Amino acid sequence: MLGDAVYKRLRLSNATVMASDISITEDWLEYGDVRDFISIRKQIVNFKPNLIINLAALTDLEICEVAPENCWLTNALGAENLGLISEDLGVPYVYISTAGIFDGELETYNDFHVANPLSVYAQSKYYGEQYVRSSVKKHFVLRAGWMMGGGPKKDKKFINKIYQQIRAGAKELYVVDDRLGTPTYTIDFANGLCNIVESGLYGLYNQVCGGEASRFDVAQEFVRLLGLSNEINVKIVPSDHFNLQYFAPRPASEKLVNLKLNQRGLNLMRDWKVCLHEYAEVFKVDRIGGVG
Ligand SMILES: NC(=O)c1ccc[n+]([C@@H]2O[C@H](COP(=O)([O-])OP(=O)(O)OC[C@H]3O[C@@H](n4cnc5c(N)ncnc54)[C@H](OP(=O)(O)O)[C@@H]3O)[C@@H](O)[C@H]2O)c1
């Protein structure tokens, strides 16, 4: 999701980019596994980068609960591996963390609030965040919220899950309103990432879209933007409705505020509704080409 936006943003600035992933879905990607220190080190050293951006992760919370070892190796050891290489080469390192590291006891979290991760995914990401902050001098740790981006083919998260139900003909969508967060558009996040890196102001930053939302708010707005409000009913259900499907613990609120970015004049994130308006266009085009 994010890799697509970051790659395209970097190419716009004429950067020479070596992009890797464990699944090769684009001709601009080469194979790379962040768990494998020796081979990823060789790839990176050969490329001679002046910046390393780690976007690799296992992001499915349920998979992380049932396969914790791989989750720790990818999200925590992967963060450490690339951190060691960055330190060794003396180049800045960008690591992406998540709003999911909080326990939801507060409603809104700024850059300084103390984390208490509930799920295996969140624990592994928090480990990565702490490692990078304590061991890599030139670090940027950017915390994202509910990611949206990549369109029908790459978006693995909420918007595309809703869209795939619509595409399959659903006339009723069941969505929770007791989970709060801040949508985070990959295009804005990639712009912000470059802006923060160019500032040279190392450190940790919350970076989410403006505004706040429940899952219900996002689904309802998305259906409205697709012009389907009269055809599709978005029904509120409590989160225990999905206990079997989404069994990983999730905080009641993972709303972030970009306190540091605002104070430093580095906040490029637009309001989530503005971003969703832009993003929905991709799905409208897909619908015309799809079931209509
Ligand atoms: N998605 C969210 O809602 C969200 C929210 C906050 C923060 N983040 C963070 O944002 C960053 C980017 O995630 P994303 O949203 O762009 O999710 P994504 O689309 O799943 O991207 C992560 C990529 O990493 C790949 N990967 C998995 N294991 C790997 C390994 N061992 N070596 C190299 N690549 C590997 C994944 O491949 P496979 O698809 O084959 O697994 C996937 O292509 C991650 O650090 C994530 O934790 C995401």
XYZ file of C-alpha atoms and ligand atoms in Angstrom:
340
model
C 0.000 0.000 0.000
C 2.483 2.587 1.164
C 5.378 1.320 -0.942
C 3.500 2.147 -4.137
C 2.946 5.774 -3.068
C 6.463 6.243 -1.702
C 8.099 4.782 -4.805
C 6.061 7.044 -7.120
C 6.725 10.107 -4.945
C 10.476 9.464 -4.931
C 10.530 8.932 -8.699
C 8.814 12.317 -9.119
C 11.802 13.906 -7.415
C 14.117 12.048 -9.803
C 15.594 9.906 -7.062
C 17.237 6.654 -8.073
C 15.311 4.060 -6.113
C 15.977 0.416 -5.399
C 12.636 -0.981 -4.239
C 12.286 -4.498 -2.919
C 9.569 -6.744 -1.529
C 9.065 -10.430 -0.841
C 6.223 -10.483 -3.390
C 7.169 -9.134 -6.811
C 4.013 -7.462 -8.127
C 5.621 -4.688 -10.204
C 8.500 -4.553 -12.687
C 10.177 -1.886 -10.533
C 10.469 -4.277 -7.606
C 13.235 -6.728 -6.886
C 13.190 -9.523 -4.336
C 14.346 -8.658 -0.837
C 13.609 -10.174 2.566
C 14.158 -7.958 5.605
C 14.453 -11.051 7.843
C 17.597 -12.142 6.011
C 20.338 -9.852 7.302
C 23.166 -11.137 5.124
C 21.412 -10.972 1.768
C 19.550 -7.702 2.361
C 22.784 -6.122 3.594
C 24.559 -7.184 0.416
C 21.776 -5.732 -1.772
C 21.762 -2.434 0.093
C 25.523 -2.055 0.285
C 25.842 -2.714 -3.475
C 23.266 -0.008 -4.178
C 25.088 2.581 -2.026
C 21.959 4.430 -0.816
C 21.884 7.773 0.935
C 18.557 6.922 2.581
C 16.936 3.665 3.725
C 13.144 3.464 4.055
C 11.700 0.374 5.722
C 8.092 -0.199 4.641
C 8.167 -3.988 4.996
C 5.797 -5.544 7.495
C 3.242 -8.199 8.177
C 0.214 -5.949 8.648
C -2.587 -8.482 9.063
C -3.287 -8.499 12.814
C -4.937 -11.917 12.802
C -2.067 -13.536 10.881
C 0.337 -11.986 13.402
C -1.648 -13.562 16.275
C -1.555 -17.041 14.727
C 2.001 -16.814 13.324
C 3.744 -14.700 15.963
C 7.241 -15.904 15.133
C 7.098 -14.630 11.577
C 5.529 -11.409 12.823
C 8.444 -10.803 15.213
C 11.018 -11.706 12.565
C 9.485 -9.400 9.954
C 8.332 -6.424 11.984
C 10.848 -6.396 14.829
C 13.985 -8.161 13.586
C 13.442 -6.631 10.109
C 13.425 -3.176 11.711
C 16.604 -4.059 13.578
C 18.360 -5.515 10.518
C 17.804 -2.409 8.399
C 18.649 -0.232 11.399
C 22.029 -1.942 11.785
C 22.739 -1.456 8.075
C 21.730 2.224 8.227
C 23.984 2.810 11.223
C 26.840 0.960 9.560
C 26.494 3.035 6.367
C 25.802 6.237 8.316
C 22.667 6.996 6.289
C 19.273 8.160 7.613
C 16.688 5.468 8.302
C 12.902 5.793 8.020
C 10.783 3.325 9.977
C 6.980 3.301 9.878
C 5.172 2.629 13.129
C 1.488 2.508 13.898
C -1.225 4.171 15.945
C -2.105 0.630 17.005
C 0.652 0.648 19.670
C -1.684 2.443 22.099
C -4.187 0.719 24.386
C -7.122 3.053 23.763
C -7.422 4.203 27.377
C -7.111 7.764 26.109
C -9.158 9.012 23.201
C -6.367 10.859 21.366
C -2.626 10.291 21.376
C 0.098 12.787 20.574
C 3.742 12.032 19.763
C 4.690 11.917 23.453
C 2.053 9.650 24.980
C 3.242 6.320 26.352
C 2.396 3.212 24.331
C 0.912 -0.017 25.651
C 0.506 -2.372 22.680
C -2.257 -4.979 22.942
C -1.770 -7.278 19.935
C 1.250 -9.241 18.703
C 1.372 -6.972 15.634
C 1.396 -3.837 17.804
C 4.022 -5.311 20.164
C 6.312 -6.164 17.258
C 5.910 -2.695 15.726
C 6.545 -1.059 19.094
C 9.708 -3.100 19.526
C 10.826 -1.857 16.099
C 10.037 1.718 17.041
C 11.970 1.499 20.317
C 14.949 -0.210 18.698
C 15.191 2.414 15.971
C 14.833 5.314 18.398
C 17.468 4.013 20.769
C 20.000 2.535 18.338
C 19.907 4.469 15.058
C 21.212 7.987 15.344
C 19.772 9.397 12.107
C 16.232 8.053 12.444
C 12.773 9.117 11.392
C 9.997 7.086 13.016
C 6.656 7.980 11.463
C 3.447 6.667 13.010
C 0.549 6.069 10.633
C -3.123 5.459 11.396
C -5.760 3.585 9.387
C -3.976 3.310 6.067
C -5.879 3.853 2.837
C -4.239 3.711 -0.575
C -3.154 1.488 -3.417
C -6.618 0.918 -4.900
C -8.525 -2.328 -5.461
C -5.365 -4.336 -6.231
C -3.076 -3.260 -3.377
C -5.256 -1.932 -0.572
C -5.492 -4.723 2.035
C -7.343 -2.702 4.601
C -10.727 -1.265 5.476
C -11.612 0.721 2.344
C -10.932 -2.159 0.005
C -12.662 -4.636 2.319
C -15.766 -2.445 2.112
C -15.313 -2.010 -1.637
C -15.003 -5.744 -2.282
C -18.312 -6.300 -0.465
C -19.927 -3.626 -2.637
C -18.414 -5.134 -5.755
C -19.843 -8.524 -4.789
C -23.307 -6.920 -4.674
C -23.824 -6.340 -0.934
C -26.767 -4.040 -0.167
C -26.084 -3.984 3.568
C -22.700 -3.326 5.138
C -22.100 -4.130 8.806
C -19.633 -1.701 10.334
C -18.576 -0.897 13.898
C -18.876 2.561 15.400
C -17.052 1.734 18.666
C -13.560 1.852 17.144
C -12.028 5.286 16.614
C -8.976 6.252 14.589
C -7.443 8.577 12.054
C -7.424 7.551 8.384
C -4.048 8.007 6.720
C -3.846 8.446 2.951
C -0.725 6.894 1.454
C -0.270 9.719 -1.097
C -0.198 12.367 1.633
C 1.916 10.153 3.873
C 4.528 9.734 1.123
C 4.623 13.494 0.510
C 4.973 14.107 4.236
C 7.693 11.479 4.537
C 9.827 13.236 1.912
C 9.171 16.596 3.513
C 10.243 15.374 6.953
C 13.363 13.683 5.577
C 14.319 16.863 3.701
C 13.922 18.874 6.920
C 16.704 16.825 8.527
C 14.846 17.019 11.849
C 15.358 13.474 13.060
C 12.976 11.909 15.541
C 9.532 10.450 15.995
C 6.422 11.921 14.386
C 2.738 11.071 14.343
C 1.637 11.514 10.744
C -2.075 10.982 10.069
C -4.791 12.782 8.132
C -6.701 15.620 9.743
C -10.035 14.900 11.413
C -11.182 11.842 13.272
C -13.551 9.018 12.530
C -15.148 5.760 13.520
C -15.116 2.869 11.058
C -18.792 3.641 10.490
C -18.028 7.281 9.564
C -15.455 6.130 7.010
C -17.711 3.478 5.459
C -20.660 5.832 5.248
C -18.581 8.547 3.618
C -17.066 6.088 1.149
C -20.505 4.792 0.119
C -21.685 8.407 -0.293
C -18.661 9.277 -2.449
C -19.391 6.280 -4.680
C -22.915 7.682 -5.152
C -24.477 4.606 -3.549
C -26.135 6.046 -0.418
C -29.610 5.265 -1.748
C -28.710 1.706 -2.679
C -26.536 0.560 0.190
C -27.412 0.605 3.854
C -24.481 0.947 6.253
C -25.561 -0.691 9.513
C -23.865 -0.117 12.870
C -22.842 -3.196 14.825
C -20.749 -3.498 18.010
C -17.181 -4.723 17.519
C -17.949 -8.098 19.161
C -20.045 -8.822 16.054
C -16.697 -9.559 14.371
C -15.090 -11.460 17.282
C -14.516 -14.606 15.253
C -13.174 -12.879 12.135
C -11.145 -10.130 13.818
C -9.965 -11.826 17.003
C -6.743 -9.825 17.564
C -7.126 -7.269 20.381
C -7.638 -3.732 19.115
C -7.761 -0.470 21.087
C -11.120 1.322 21.319
C -9.359 4.461 20.166
C -6.157 4.864 18.180
C -6.724 8.464 17.215
C -3.479 10.357 16.671
C -2.777 14.059 16.464
C 0.246 15.445 14.562
C 1.414 17.647 17.406
C 5.104 17.800 16.444
C 4.521 18.149 12.706
C 2.119 21.029 13.331
C 4.507 22.791 15.693
C 7.415 22.429 13.250
C 5.368 23.541 10.241
C 5.871 20.147 8.561
C 2.308 18.832 8.463
C 1.307 18.113 4.848
C -1.548 15.759 5.731
C -4.966 16.828 4.432
C -8.295 16.096 6.120
C -9.286 12.452 5.700
C -12.546 13.367 3.933
C -10.634 15.350 1.301
C -8.280 12.403 0.819
C -11.090 9.851 0.684
C -12.817 11.978 -1.940
C -9.677 11.742 -4.080
C -9.141 8.063 -3.330
C -12.756 7.085 -4.096
C -12.181 8.134 -7.730
C -9.934 5.084 -8.187
C -12.759 2.799 -7.091
C -15.300 4.596 -9.287
C -13.095 3.883 -12.290
C -12.765 0.249 -11.211
C -16.553 -0.061 -10.927
C -17.008 1.204 -14.479
C -14.530 -1.413 -15.652
C -15.998 -4.031 -13.308
C -19.555 -4.934 -12.400
C -20.760 -1.335 -12.786
N -1.764 -0.900 6.701
C -2.002 -0.158 7.787
O -3.172 0.080 8.156
C -0.834 0.431 8.552
C -1.110 1.291 9.628
C -0.042 1.831 10.318
C 1.255 1.537 9.979
N 1.479 0.685 8.953
C 2.874 0.400 8.620
O 3.142 0.971 7.362
C 4.186 0.225 6.720
C 3.771 -0.120 5.303
O 2.676 -1.040 5.373
P 1.518 -1.034 4.264
O 0.342 -0.406 4.884
O 2.071 -0.507 2.997
O 1.195 -2.596 4.183
P 1.522 -3.636 3.005
O 0.869 -3.191 1.760
O 1.171 -4.970 3.567
O 3.088 -3.515 2.812
C 4.015 -4.276 3.520
C 4.833 -5.032 2.495
O 5.892 -5.717 3.165
C 6.011 -6.982 2.540
N 6.725 -7.927 3.387
C 6.225 -8.829 4.271
N 7.234 -9.536 4.812
C 8.390 -9.073 4.250
C 9.743 -9.429 4.380
N 10.124 -10.413 5.224
N 10.663 -8.759 3.662
C 10.298 -7.781 2.797
N 9.006 -7.406 2.615
C 8.073 -8.038 3.341
C 4.570 -7.383 2.301
O 4.508 -8.455 1.393
P 3.227 -9.439 1.476
O 2.073 -8.640 0.969
O 3.598 -10.570 0.585
O 3.075 -9.821 2.916
C 4.008 -6.101 1.738
O 4.230 -5.974 0.359
C 4.450 -0.982 7.617
O 5.541 -0.701 8.440
C 3.197 -1.070 8.464
O 3.435 -1.700 9.698
C 0.473 0.143 8.215
